[in-house]
Structures are given as C-alpha cells and as structure tokens.
mmCIF file of C-alpha atoms in Angstrom:
data_model
loop_
_atom_site.group_PDB
_atom_site.id
_atom_site.type_symbol
_atom_site.label_atom_id
_atom_site.label_comp_id
_atom_site.label_asym_id
_atom_site.label_seq_id
_atom_site.Cartn_x
_atom_site.Cartn_y
_atom_site.Cartn_z
ATOM 1 C CA MET B 1 79.195 -31.535 38.779
ATOM 2 C CA ALA B 2 80.139 -30.555 42.336
ATOM 3 C CA ALA B 3 78.999 -26.984 41.698
ATOM 4 C CA VAL B 4 75.670 -28.202 40.331
ATOM 5 C CA ALA B 5 75.190 -30.469 43.341
ATOM 6 C CA MET B 6 75.936 -27.605 45.713
ATOM 7 C CA SER B 7 73.462 -25.383 43.885
ATOM 8 C CA VAL B 8 70.722 -27.999 44.077
ATOM 9 C CA ALA B 9 71.441 -28.529 47.759
ATOM 10 C CA ALA B 10 71.249 -24.784 48.413
ATOM 11 C CA VAL B 11 67.890 -24.543 46.660
ATOM 12 C CA ALA B 12 66.557 -27.514 48.617
ATOM 13 C CA THR B 13 67.786 -26.013 51.875
ATOM 14 C CA ALA B 14 66.166 -22.656 51.074
ATOM 15 C CA ALA B 15 62.869 -24.366 50.265
ATOM 16 C CA THR B 16 63.039 -26.353 53.483
ATOM 17 C CA ASN B 17 63.820 -23.233 55.503
ATOM 18 C CA TYR B 18 60.869 -21.402 53.956
ATOM 19 C CA GLU B 19 58.523 -24.284 54.758
ATOM 20 C CA VAL B 20 59.789 -24.445 58.343
ATOM 21 C CA THR B 21 59.259 -20.704 58.729
ATOM 22 C CA ALA B 22 55.752 -20.985 57.263
ATOM 23 C CA VAL B 23 54.830 -23.715 59.773
ATOM 24 C CA LYS B 24 56.179 -21.651 62.680
ATOM 25 C CA ALA B 25 54.388 -18.510 61.479
ATOM 26 C CA SER B 26 51.119 -20.399 61.173
ATOM 27 C CA ARG B 27 51.482 -21.730 64.718
ATOM 28 C CA PHE B 28 52.275 -18.323 66.144
ATOM 29 C CA PHE B 29 49.239 -16.912 64.345
ATOM 30 C CA GLU B 30 47.023 -19.696 65.654
ATOM 31 C CA TRP B 31 48.325 -19.131 69.183
ATOM 32 C CA ARG B 32 47.664 -15.368 68.855
ATOM 33 C CA GLU B 33 51.348 -14.544 69.296
ATOM 34 C CA TRP B 34 50.972 -11.675 66.866
ATOM 35 C CA ALA B 35 54.437 -10.087 67.077
ATOM 36 C CA SER B 36 56.197 -13.379 66.377
ATOM 37 C CA ALA B 37 53.790 -14.195 63.559
ATOM 38 C CA GLU B 38 54.293 -10.762 62.000
ATOM 39 C CA ALA B 39 58.080 -11.130 62.119
ATOM 40 C CA LEU B 40 58.062 -14.556 60.474
ATOM 41 C CA TYR B 41 55.605 -13.508 57.771
ATOM 42 C CA GLY B 42 57.983 -10.655 57.031
ATOM 43 C CA ILE B 43 60.813 -13.155 56.501
ATOM 44 C CA MET B 44 58.585 -15.199 54.194
ATOM 45 C CA LEU B 45 57.630 -12.146 52.134
ATOM 46 C CA ALA B 46 61.273 -11.189 51.726
ATOM 47 C CA GLU B 47 61.773 -14.534 49.977
ATOM 48 C CA LYS B 48 58.423 -14.818 48.176
ATOM 49 C CA PRO B 49 56.941 -11.320 47.845
ATOM 50 C CA ASP B 50 53.902 -12.269 45.732
ATOM 51 C CA VAL B 51 52.001 -14.699 47.986
ATOM 52 C CA ASP B 52 48.654 -13.139 48.860
ATOM 53 C CA SER B 53 47.908 -15.453 51.815
ATOM 54 C CA THR B 54 51.135 -14.360 53.518
ATOM 55 C CA TYR B 55 50.230 -10.688 53.146
ATOM 56 C CA ILE B 56 46.777 -11.366 54.564
ATOM 57 C CA LYS B 57 48.087 -13.017 57.738
ATOM 58 C CA ALA B 58 50.885 -10.446 58.085
ATOM 59 C CA ILE B 59 48.431 -7.542 57.818
ATOM 60 C CA VAL B 60 46.085 -9.018 60.410
ATOM 61 C CA ALA B 61 48.946 -9.875 62.789
ATOM 62 C CA ALA B 62 50.381 -6.355 62.489
ATOM 63 C CA SER B 63 46.966 -4.779 62.979
ATOM 64 C CA MET B 64 46.245 -6.863 66.074
ATOM 65 C CA ILE B 65 49.185 -5.276 67.912
ATOM 66 C CA GLY B 66 48.615 -1.771 66.616
ATOM 67 C CA HIS B 67 51.293 -1.792 63.926
ATOM 68 C CA THR B 68 49.047 0.145 61.571
ATOM 69 C CA ASP B 69 51.936 1.724 59.667
ATOM 70 C CA ALA B 70 53.328 -1.737 58.973
ATOM 71 C CA ALA B 71 49.920 -2.962 57.768
ATOM 72 C CA SER B 72 49.631 -0.075 55.306
ATOM 73 C CA HIS B 73 53.179 -0.688 54.124
ATOM 74 C CA LEU B 74 52.283 -4.322 53.493
ATOM 75 C CA LEU B 75 49.370 -3.207 51.322
ATOM 76 C CA THR B 76 51.691 -1.033 49.236
ATOM 77 C CA GLN B 77 54.199 -3.878 48.997
ATOM 78 C CA ALA B 78 51.485 -6.305 47.908
ATOM 79 C CA MET B 79 50.276 -3.986 45.161
ATOM 80 C CA LYS B 80 53.831 -3.552 43.862
ATOM 81 C CA ALA B 81 54.190 -7.335 43.823
ATOM 82 C CA GLY B 82 51.079 -7.692 41.663
ATOM 83 C CA VAL B 83 48.813 -9.229 44.296
ATOM 84 C CA SER B 84 45.084 -8.987 43.493
ATOM 85 C CA PHE B 85 43.544 -6.108 45.466
ATOM 86 C CA PRO B 86 40.040 -7.677 45.723
ATOM 87 C CA ARG B 87 41.484 -11.036 46.791
ATOM 88 C CA LEU B 88 43.731 -9.385 49.378
ATOM 89 C CA MET B 89 40.877 -7.360 50.847
ATOM 90 C CA ALA B 90 38.534 -10.339 50.927
ATOM 91 C CA GLY B 91 41.195 -12.331 52.738
ATOM 92 C CA VAL B 92 41.905 -9.645 55.346
ATOM 93 C CA LYS B 93 38.168 -9.340 56.008
ATOM 94 C CA THR B 94 37.681 -13.096 56.349
ATOM 95 C CA VAL B 95 40.686 -13.645 58.623
ATOM 96 C CA SER B 96 39.835 -10.612 60.768
ATOM 97 C CA PHE B 97 36.386 -12.035 61.357
ATOM 98 C CA GLU B 98 37.827 -15.487 62.045
ATOM 99 C CA VAL B 99 40.032 -14.145 64.860
ATOM 100 C CA GLY B 100 37.086 -12.238 66.311
ATOM 101 C CA ALA B 101 38.352 -8.762 65.430
ATOM 102 C CA ALA B 102 35.969 -7.375 62.807
ATOM 103 C CA ASN B 103 37.123 -3.837 63.643
ATOM 104 C CA VAL B 104 40.601 -4.710 62.351
ATOM 105 C CA TYR B 105 39.308 -4.820 58.786
ATOM 106 C CA GLU B 106 37.531 -1.474 59.019
ATOM 107 C CA ASP B 107 40.515 0.175 60.745
ATOM 108 C CA PHE B 108 42.864 -1.255 58.119
ATOM 109 C CA LEU B 109 40.754 0.149 55.294
ATOM 110 C CA LEU B 110 40.486 3.593 56.870
ATOM 111 C CA ARG B 111 44.194 3.765 57.649
ATOM 112 C CA SER B 112 45.145 2.522 54.191
ATOM 113 C CA GLN B 113 42.883 5.133 52.634
ATOM 114 C CA ARG B 114 44.984 7.828 54.314
ATOM 115 C CA ASP B 115 48.354 6.200 53.709
ATOM 116 C CA CYS B 116 47.725 4.974 50.142
ATOM 117 C CA PRO B 117 45.762 7.800 48.463
ATOM 118 C CA TRP B 118 46.267 6.257 45.008
ATOM 119 C CA LEU B 119 43.987 3.426 46.185
ATOM 120 C CA GLU B 120 41.314 5.748 47.575
ATOM 121 C CA ARG B 121 38.556 4.817 45.167
ATOM 122 C CA ALA B 122 39.188 1.079 45.401
ATOM 123 C CA ILE B 123 39.176 1.338 49.194
ATOM 124 C CA ASP B 124 35.989 3.447 49.116
ATOM 125 C CA ALA B 125 34.325 0.596 47.234
ATOM 126 C CA GLU B 126 35.488 -1.889 49.875
ATOM 127 C CA LEU B 127 34.245 0.366 52.671
ATOM 128 C CA LEU B 128 30.862 0.628 50.982
ATOM 129 C CA LYS B 129 30.609 -3.162 50.808
ATOM 130 C CA TYR B 130 31.658 -3.433 54.446
ATOM 131 C CA TYR B 131 29.097 -0.894 55.667
ATOM 132 C CA ARG B 132 26.367 -2.603 53.652
ATOM 133 C CA PHE B 133 27.341 -5.831 55.383
ATOM 134 C CA ARG B 134 27.104 -4.036 58.752
ATOM 135 C CA ASP B 135 23.794 -2.313 57.850
ATOM 136 C CA ASN B 136 25.287 1.075 58.744
ATOM 137 C CA GLY B 137 22.855 3.340 56.919
ATOM 138 C CA GLU B 138 24.641 6.641 57.474
ATOM 139 C CA LEU B 139 27.982 5.354 56.201
ATOM 140 C CA ILE B 140 26.356 3.471 53.326
ATOM 141 C CA VAL B 141 24.910 6.791 52.159
ATOM 142 C CA ARG B 142 28.257 8.566 52.560
ATOM 143 C CA TYR B 143 30.271 6.039 50.564
ATOM 144 C CA ALA B 144 27.574 5.416 47.965
ATOM 145 C CA ARG B 145 27.603 9.154 47.253
ATOM 146 C CA LYS B 146 31.386 9.112 46.941
ATOM 147 C CA MET B 147 31.252 6.268 44.445
ATOM 148 C CA LEU B 148 28.395 7.876 42.507
ATOM 149 C CA ALA B 149 30.464 11.025 42.096
ATOM 150 C CA GLY B 150 32.578 9.012 39.653
ATOM 151 C CA VAL B 151 29.838 6.911 38.031
ATOM 152 C CA PRO B 152 26.510 8.691 38.641
ATOM 153 C CA GLN B 153 24.483 6.126 36.668
ATOM 154 C CA SER B 154 25.736 3.016 38.452
ATOM 155 C CA VAL B 155 22.725 0.882 39.344
ATOM 156 C CA ASP B 156 24.701 -0.912 42.059
ATOM 157 C CA TYR B 157 25.751 2.291 43.802
ATOM 158 C CA LEU B 158 22.295 3.835 43.422
ATOM 159 C CA SER B 159 20.840 0.681 44.972
ATOM 160 C CA ALA B 160 23.293 1.014 47.851
ATOM 161 C CA LEU B 161 22.305 4.652 48.287
ATOM 162 C CA ALA B 162 18.616 3.721 48.459
ATOM 163 C CA GLU B 163 19.440 0.935 50.910
ATOM 164 C CA GLY B 164 21.242 3.389 53.181
ATOM 165 C CA TYR B 165 18.322 5.800 53.089
ATOM 166 C CA VAL B 166 15.878 3.017 53.988
ATOM 167 C CA ILE B 167 18.004 2.026 56.979
ATOM 168 C CA THR B 168 18.129 5.633 58.182
ATOM 169 C CA GLY B 169 14.369 6.041 57.632
ATOM 170 C CA ASP B 170 14.693 8.627 54.840
ATOM 171 C CA TYR B 171 12.148 7.063 52.497
ATOM 172 C CA ASP B 172 11.711 10.122 50.286
ATOM 173 C CA SER B 173 15.410 10.003 49.397
ATOM 174 C CA ALA B 174 15.231 6.226 48.920
ATOM 175 C CA ILE B 175 12.363 6.662 46.457
ATOM 176 C CA ALA B 176 14.341 9.305 44.582
ATOM 177 C CA ALA B 177 17.285 6.884 44.297
ATOM 178 C CA TRP B 178 15.035 4.082 43.071
ATOM 179 C CA GLN B 179 13.485 6.412 40.500
ATOM 180 C CA LYS B 180 16.964 7.317 39.296
ATOM 181 C CA ILE B 181 17.711 3.622 38.813
ATOM 182 C CA LEU B 182 14.605 3.273 36.653
ATOM 183 C CA GLU B 183 15.746 6.216 34.534
ATOM 184 C CA VAL B 184 18.947 4.285 33.858
ATOM 185 C CA SER B 185 17.405 0.796 33.728
ATOM 186 C CA PRO B 186 13.591 0.935 33.306
ATOM 187 C CA GLU B 187 13.207 -2.823 33.668
ATOM 188 C CA ASP B 188 15.261 -3.278 36.827
ATOM 189 C CA TYR B 189 13.155 -5.961 38.489
ATOM 190 C CA LEU B 190 14.284 -5.543 42.094
ATOM 191 C CA THR B 191 13.805 -1.782 42.004
ATOM 192 C CA LEU B 192 10.310 -2.116 40.541
ATOM 193 C CA LEU B 193 9.522 -4.646 43.246
ATOM 194 C CA LYS B 194 10.853 -2.410 46.026
ATOM 195 C CA LEU B 195 8.865 0.573 44.819
ATOM 196 C CA GLY B 196 5.739 -1.510 44.372
ATOM 197 C CA ASN B 197 6.010 -3.004 47.841
ATOM 198 C CA TYR B 198 6.759 0.376 49.387
ATOM 199 C CA TYR B 199 3.650 1.949 47.873
ATOM 200 C CA ALA B 200 1.534 -1.090 48.740
ATOM 201 C CA ASN B 201 2.635 -0.931 52.374
ATOM 202 C CA ALA B 202 2.051 2.820 52.392
ATOM 203 C CA GLY B 203 -1.504 2.338 51.146
ATOM 204 C CA GLN B 204 -0.845 4.066 47.818
ATOM 205 C CA HIS B 205 -2.853 1.639 45.732
ATOM 206 C CA ASP B 206 -2.439 3.061 42.237
ATOM 207 C CA GLU B 207 1.319 3.510 42.522
ATOM 208 C CA ALA B 208 1.690 -0.005 43.908
ATOM 209 C CA LEU B 209 -0.257 -1.464 40.985
ATOM 210 C CA GLU B 210 1.871 0.468 38.509
ATOM 211 C CA TYR B 211 5.256 -0.713 39.770
ATOM 212 C CA LEU B 212 4.254 -4.266 40.651
ATOM 213 C CA GLY B 213 2.576 -4.549 37.249
ATOM 214 C CA ARG B 214 5.807 -3.447 35.595
ATOM 215 C CA ALA B 215 7.723 -5.958 37.714
ATOM 216 C CA GLU B 216 5.393 -8.753 36.633
ATOM 217 C CA ALA B 217 5.877 -7.785 33.002
ATOM 218 C CA VAL B 218 9.624 -8.197 33.472
ATOM 219 C CA ARG B 219 9.447 -11.415 35.473
ATOM 220 C CA ALA B 220 6.207 -13.102 36.424
ATOM 221 C CA THR B 221 6.430 -14.826 39.814
ATOM 222 C CA PRO B 222 3.767 -16.287 42.122
ATOM 223 C CA TYR B 223 4.572 -13.632 44.728
ATOM 224 C CA VAL B 224 4.037 -10.668 42.420
ATOM 225 C CA THR B 225 0.933 -12.208 40.858
ATOM 226 C CA GLN B 226 -0.581 -12.828 44.294
ATOM 227 C CA ARG B 227 0.313 -9.326 45.482
ATOM 228 C CA LEU B 228 -1.316 -7.790 42.427
ATOM 229 C CA ALA B 229 -4.443 -9.898 42.910
ATOM 230 C CA SER B 230 -4.628 -8.768 46.499
ATOM 231 C CA LEU B 231 -4.289 -5.122 45.447
ATOM 232 C CA ASP B 232 -6.965 -5.583 42.772
ATOM 233 C CA SER B 233 -9.278 -7.027 45.405
ATOM 234 C CA VAL B 234 -8.687 -4.055 47.667
ATOM 235 C CA GLY B 235 -9.174 -1.674 44.758
ATOM 236 C CA LYS B 236 -12.572 -3.128 43.935
ATOM 237 C CA LYS B 237 -13.729 -2.516 47.491
ATOM 238 C CA LEU B 238 -12.677 1.144 47.433
#
C-alpha cells in the first residue's frame, strides 16, 4: 500500500510540476522573454512530446531570438511525435502574427524547407498559401509552378497561378491558366466568371458573352444575369 501511495504521490507531483512550468512558460511568452519561454517549453516537451500548442509557442519563441536551428529541430521533433503538420503550421502562423512578427512564419518555413527536405512539398504548399495571403504575385507564380509540377491538373494550383499572373500584370499568362482550368473542369464557375469579366472589361464583347453565358448556365445569379443584359444592350448598339 505504501508503494502505491508513493507512486500516486509522484504522479501528482509530476503533474503539478508540469502545470507550474506551463504557467511560467506562458507568462514568459506573454512578457516577450523569449529565451526563458523557449527553455521552459523545452522542459514541457521533454515530458509531453506530442502537444502541438507547446511546439507552436516554442518555435515562435526560438525564432524570435534567432534560434532558427532550434526551430527547425522542433519541427522535426513534432513530426516524429505525430503532431499534425497543417495544425502546427497554422498555429505558428497565427501566433507569429499575434506577436507582431509576420516575418517569423515566412523565415521559419524557408529555413525548415532547407533543414527538413523530406517536408519540402508540404512546406511549398504552405508557402504558396502564405504568399497568396500576402498578394505577392511573383512568389505565388513561383510556388504555384512548383506545386503544379507534381499535379499539373490541380484546379486550386492553376487558380493560384492565374492569381499570381494577374497581380504581376501578366494577363496573357493568366488567361492561359484559366483556359487550362476549363480543360480540366469545363464548368468551373469562378473561372468562367473571371474570364467573362476580363473580356467584358477589355471590351471583347463576344468572348465576354460566351464565358458569362456559360457561367450563368452553371449557376444563375442576379449579377451574371445583369452583366449579360448589359452586354446584350451594348451589342445591339454596335
């Protein structure tokens, strides 16, 4: 009985110690005392190596003081512990933005891409999402192309490619990407709408009618109906 009681007491003490460490780590993080926070999160991970929220805070704390090697190591450790990659990345992005250091997320991704080559494609996908969020046309095009090299008929990546071209002002390439989407998915509503609006704004009446008409056939909306009526009215005057 004494041995059982001692065992229970030890477990309770360990749990209490972990909770105390977690409270201290959270305070250090809140106070921007990054080195102390990083050290305590490391202690917590040694005891519970599969808690995604701990990895997230540890990665941001390490990154804030330039411990990029440590941040990459934490990513590797998290993957070995079975932590969800998308959830981890979403958390690092959110917390980085919350502490006012958006560059930390981008730097972490780029560094991890070099240090964890087995995660290259997953990180490329995260970088593409990040650059779409930042409206960085040149880098959207670069990473969309990288992703399309593996899945050339992906509507999502083709849409990203077209988006990047629009931002950079390369409309011919954007049109080519949209046309490729329609080869894969002829009834893609948003692509039909984008092409129709592009041609309408460019004064190419017949092309605008074609694509907006196809969009209306897929999904009739007041906007498309009104736009078509307006184009018909213009066409009758020509």
